[in-house]
Amino acid sequence: MVWDAIIAIYLFLAGLGAGAFALGTLTNWAKTPAPTMKKIAFIVAPVAVAVGTLMLVVDAHAGLMNPLRFFGLVTNLGSVMAWGVIILSAFLVVSIVDLIVLLVKKSTPKALDVVGAVLAVCVAAYTGVLLGDAGVAFPLWNMAVLPILFIVSAASTGIALTVLITRFVAADEVAALPWLGKAGLVLPVLELALVIILLAVTGTAGGSAAAAAAASVGNLVSGSYAVAFWLGFIVIGLAVPFVLEFMSHRGSQSKALPMAGEACVLVGGFMLRYLVIMAAVAVAVA
């Protein structure tokens, strides 16, 4: 498998779909019902994850040429990729069933929602574990930090797209859920903290990984991907959404600012995954 922009799109879509589903389940416990937002979230979730998984299948060179080879991975339970197939498949089944039940009965069993939410967290975490399990060692793909970072980013992007769409068809539901705004302030800060930790942990790697680790961090902060990192991810993906959400909390009546912030979150979510893949340098084999 070639680690490139196609994989970045898969990681982005899988995380986004997982985050959207988790948001949809949270509406069950909201004081104010948000049926339209839940429906949107439950539609976004399986569509995003299915499209992302299809891209992963094609990039794994199974695709249309030999799809059975990809699904044959489930026979090797010692492989992270095999567990990924199982988790993705289970999530797609549960999320599609949940969506059908919602469309038919206008409500869903909370137990089924909880199962889907657990699987959504697993999907989001798996997108980080998949990189960390690469056959070649990449210090930037830290197995301790990356899955947590991708879970937080999945929550941000899933909320952003679901809320953005909801603003067009049921803006009152967004206004009725004030905790969404608080999430818009907390998640960028948490994501930034995790990125700093990732860079710090990577930069202090020693031994045979030291050179690759330093080169990976250098690529992001001052090298060939520095502009994309600082402008595309830090500024557009984190700082702008935080500032715009803060302005909304301060009483701004603009409807365009929150929507712009949510669009920026989506840009940042993709940039994070793209940069983590493209800036990573492998440990040289002696």
PDB file of C-alpha atoms in Angstrom, residues 128-240:
ATOM      1  CA  GLY A 128      -4.547   6.253  13.828  1.00  0.00           C
ATOM      2  CA  VAL A 129      -3.620   2.669  14.623  1.00  0.00           C
ATOM      3  CA  LEU A 130      -3.537   1.822  10.898  1.00  0.00           C
ATOM      4  CA  LEU A 131      -0.667   4.257  10.353  1.00  0.00           C
ATOM      5  CA  GLY A 132       1.193   3.177  13.472  1.00  0.00           C
ATOM      6  CA  ASP A 133       1.054  -0.444  12.349  1.00  0.00           C
ATOM      7  CA  ALA A 134       2.853   0.255   9.063  1.00  0.00           C
ATOM      8  CA  GLY A 135       5.477  -2.308   8.155  1.00  0.00           C
ATOM      9  CA  VAL A 136       8.182   0.395   8.125  1.00  0.00           C
ATOM     10  CA  ALA A 137       8.843   2.453  11.255  1.00  0.00           C
ATOM     11  CA  PHE A 138       7.721   6.092  11.040  1.00  0.00           C
ATOM     12  CA  PRO A 139       8.398   7.935  14.337  1.00  0.00           C
ATOM     13  CA  LEU A 140       5.689  10.517  13.569  1.00  0.00           C
ATOM     14  CA  TRP A 141       3.059   7.766  13.508  1.00  0.00           C
ATOM     15  CA  ASN A 142       3.153   7.332  17.265  1.00  0.00           C
ATOM     16  CA  MET A 143       0.754   4.627  18.436  1.00  0.00           C
ATOM     17  CA  ALA A 144       0.241   6.254  21.838  1.00  0.00           C
ATOM     18  CA  VAL A 145      -0.753   9.725  20.594  1.00  0.00           C
ATOM     19  CA  LEU A 146      -2.067   9.406  17.048  1.00  0.00           C
ATOM     20  CA  PRO A 147      -5.245   7.377  17.769  1.00  0.00           C
ATOM     21  CA  ILE A 148      -6.297   9.865  20.478  1.00  0.00           C
ATOM     22  CA  LEU A 149      -5.542  12.809  18.198  1.00  0.00           C
ATOM     23  CA  PHE A 150      -7.594  11.275  15.395  1.00  0.00           C
ATOM     24  CA  ILE A 151     -10.526  10.597  17.758  1.00  0.00           C
ATOM     25  CA  VAL A 152     -10.598  14.278  18.755  1.00  0.00           C
ATOM     26  CA  SER A 153     -10.283  15.372  15.138  1.00  0.00           C
ATOM     27  CA  ALA A 154     -13.045  12.946  14.141  1.00  0.00           C
ATOM     28  CA  ALA A 155     -15.342  14.522  16.711  1.00  0.00           C
ATOM     29  CA  SER A 156     -14.504  17.997  15.381  1.00  0.00           C
ATOM     30  CA  THR A 157     -15.074  17.181  11.722  1.00  0.00           C
ATOM     31  CA  GLY A 158     -18.175  15.052  12.343  1.00  0.00           C
ATOM     32  CA  ILE A 159     -19.773  17.822  14.381  1.00  0.00           C
ATOM     33  CA  ALA A 160     -18.694  20.479  11.869  1.00  0.00           C
ATOM     34  CA  LEU A 161     -20.251  18.855   8.798  1.00  0.00           C
ATOM     35  CA  THR A 162     -23.426  17.766  10.574  1.00  0.00           C
ATOM     36  CA  VAL A 163     -23.981  21.201  12.108  1.00  0.00           C
ATOM     37  CA  LEU A 164     -23.117  22.953   8.840  1.00  0.00           C
ATOM     38  CA  ILE A 165     -25.785  20.996   6.954  1.00  0.00           C
ATOM     39  CA  THR A 166     -28.288  21.388   9.794  1.00  0.00           C
ATOM     40  CA  ARG A 167     -27.913  25.177   9.677  1.00  0.00           C
ATOM     41  CA  PHE A 168     -29.434  25.142   6.188  1.00  0.00           C
ATOM     42  CA  VAL A 169     -32.508  23.064   7.042  1.00  0.00           C
ATOM     43  CA  ALA A 170     -33.099  23.368  10.807  1.00  0.00           C
ATOM     44  CA  ALA A 171     -31.013  26.189  12.251  1.00  0.00           C
ATOM     45  CA  ASP A 172     -33.202  26.298  15.353  1.00  0.00           C
ATOM     46  CA  GLU A 173     -31.940  22.861  16.380  1.00  0.00           C
ATOM     47  CA  VAL A 174     -28.348  24.098  16.396  1.00  0.00           C
ATOM     48  CA  ALA A 175     -29.304  27.092  18.532  1.00  0.00           C
ATOM     49  CA  ALA A 176     -31.141  24.790  20.947  1.00  0.00           C
ATOM     50  CA  LEU A 177     -27.975  22.784  21.702  1.00  0.00           C
ATOM     51  CA  PRO A 178     -25.582  25.236  23.397  1.00  0.00           C
ATOM     52  CA  TRP A 179     -23.053  22.514  24.193  1.00  0.00           C
ATOM     53  CA  LEU A 180     -22.183  22.379  20.495  1.00  0.00           C
ATOM     54  CA  GLY A 181     -20.673  25.844  20.804  1.00  0.00           C
ATOM     55  CA  LYS A 182     -18.683  24.799  23.860  1.00  0.00           C
ATOM     56  CA  ALA A 183     -17.352  21.830  21.901  1.00  0.00           C
ATOM     57  CA  GLY A 184     -16.290  24.270  19.193  1.00  0.00           C
ATOM     58  CA  LEU A 185     -14.095  26.017  21.750  1.00  0.00           C
ATOM     59  CA  VAL A 186     -12.733  22.960  23.564  1.00  0.00           C
ATOM     60  CA  LEU A 187     -11.943  20.619  20.671  1.00  0.00           C
ATOM     61  CA  PRO A 188      -9.514  22.915  18.770  1.00  0.00           C
ATOM     62  CA  VAL A 189      -7.564  23.564  21.972  1.00  0.00           C
ATOM     63  CA  LEU A 190      -7.441  19.850  22.787  1.00  0.00           C
ATOM     64  CA  GLU A 191      -6.411  19.021  19.221  1.00  0.00           C
ATOM     65  CA  LEU A 192      -3.617  21.608  19.329  1.00  0.00           C
ATOM     66  CA  ALA A 193      -2.373  20.222  22.639  1.00  0.00           C
ATOM     67  CA  LEU A 194      -2.270  16.699  21.211  1.00  0.00           C
ATOM     68  CA  VAL A 195      -0.394  17.889  18.112  1.00  0.00           C
ATOM     69  CA  ILE A 196       2.185  19.588  20.344  1.00  0.00           C
ATOM     70  CA  ILE A 197       2.535  16.366  22.336  1.00  0.00           C
ATOM     71  CA  LEU A 198       2.919  14.350  19.132  1.00  0.00           C
ATOM     72  CA  LEU A 199       5.655  16.643  17.862  1.00  0.00           C
ATOM     73  CA  ALA A 200       7.392  16.679  21.244  1.00  0.00           C
ATOM     74  CA  VAL A 201       7.313  12.896  21.597  1.00  0.00           C
ATOM     75  CA  THR A 202       8.490  12.436  18.029  1.00  0.00           C
ATOM     76  CA  GLY A 203      11.220  15.066  18.297  1.00  0.00           C
ATOM     77  CA  THR A 204      12.743  13.457  21.388  1.00  0.00           C
ATOM     78  CA  ALA A 205      12.975   9.976  19.876  1.00  0.00           C
ATOM     79  CA  GLY A 206      16.428   8.513  20.220  1.00  0.00           C
ATOM     80  CA  GLY A 207      18.529   5.730  18.833  1.00  0.00           C
ATOM     81  CA  SER A 208      18.077   4.655  15.242  1.00  0.00           C
ATOM     82  CA  ALA A 209      14.819   6.633  15.000  1.00  0.00           C
ATOM     83  CA  ALA A 210      16.375   9.996  15.955  1.00  0.00           C
ATOM     84  CA  ALA A 211      17.253  11.169  12.457  1.00  0.00           C
ATOM     85  CA  ALA A 212      13.874  10.207  10.948  1.00  0.00           C
ATOM     86  CA  ALA A 213      12.039  11.734  13.899  1.00  0.00           C
ATOM     87  CA  ALA A 214      13.888  15.049  13.631  1.00  0.00           C
ATOM     88  CA  ALA A 215      13.348  15.145   9.870  1.00  0.00           C
ATOM     89  CA  SER A 216       9.606  14.481  10.295  1.00  0.00           C
ATOM     90  CA  VAL A 217       9.160  17.304  12.790  1.00  0.00           C
ATOM     91  CA  GLY A 218      11.338  19.550  10.658  1.00  0.00           C
ATOM     92  CA  ASN A 219       9.217  18.859   7.586  1.00  0.00           C
ATOM     93  CA  LEU A 220       6.187  20.180   9.443  1.00  0.00           C
ATOM     94  CA  VAL A 221       7.459  23.161  11.385  1.00  0.00           C
ATOM     95  CA  SER A 222      10.076  24.598   9.042  1.00  0.00           C
ATOM     96  CA  GLY A 223      10.494  22.370   6.004  1.00  0.00           C
ATOM     97  CA  SER A 224       8.631  21.502   2.835  1.00  0.00           C
ATOM     98  CA  TYR A 225       5.247  21.179   4.574  1.00  0.00           C
ATOM     99  CA  ALA A 226       5.618  24.154   6.911  1.00  0.00           C
ATOM    100  CA  VAL A 227       3.264  26.469   4.992  1.00  0.00           C
ATOM    101  CA  ALA A 228       0.587  23.781   4.815  1.00  0.00           C
ATOM    102  CA  PHE A 229       1.074  23.007   8.510  1.00  0.00           C
ATOM    103  CA  TRP A 230       1.041  26.560   9.864  1.00  0.00           C
ATOM    104  CA  LEU A 231      -1.455  28.094   7.463  1.00  0.00           C
ATOM    105  CA  GLY A 232      -3.621  25.151   6.389  1.00  0.00           C
ATOM    106  CA  PHE A 233      -3.829  23.330   9.711  1.00  0.00           C
ATOM    107  CA  ILE A 234      -2.911  25.638  12.600  1.00  0.00           C
ATOM    108  CA  VAL A 235      -4.442  28.874  11.288  1.00  0.00           C
ATOM    109  CA  ILE A 236      -7.328  27.749   9.065  1.00  0.00           C
ATOM    110  CA  GLY A 237      -8.065  24.446  10.768  1.00  0.00           C
ATOM    111  CA  LEU A 238      -7.733  25.443  14.431  1.00  0.00           C
ATOM    112  CA  ALA A 239      -7.293  29.157  15.104  1.00  0.00           C
ATOM    113  CA  VAL A 240      -9.969  30.532  12.764  1.00  0.00           C
TER     114      VAL A 240
END
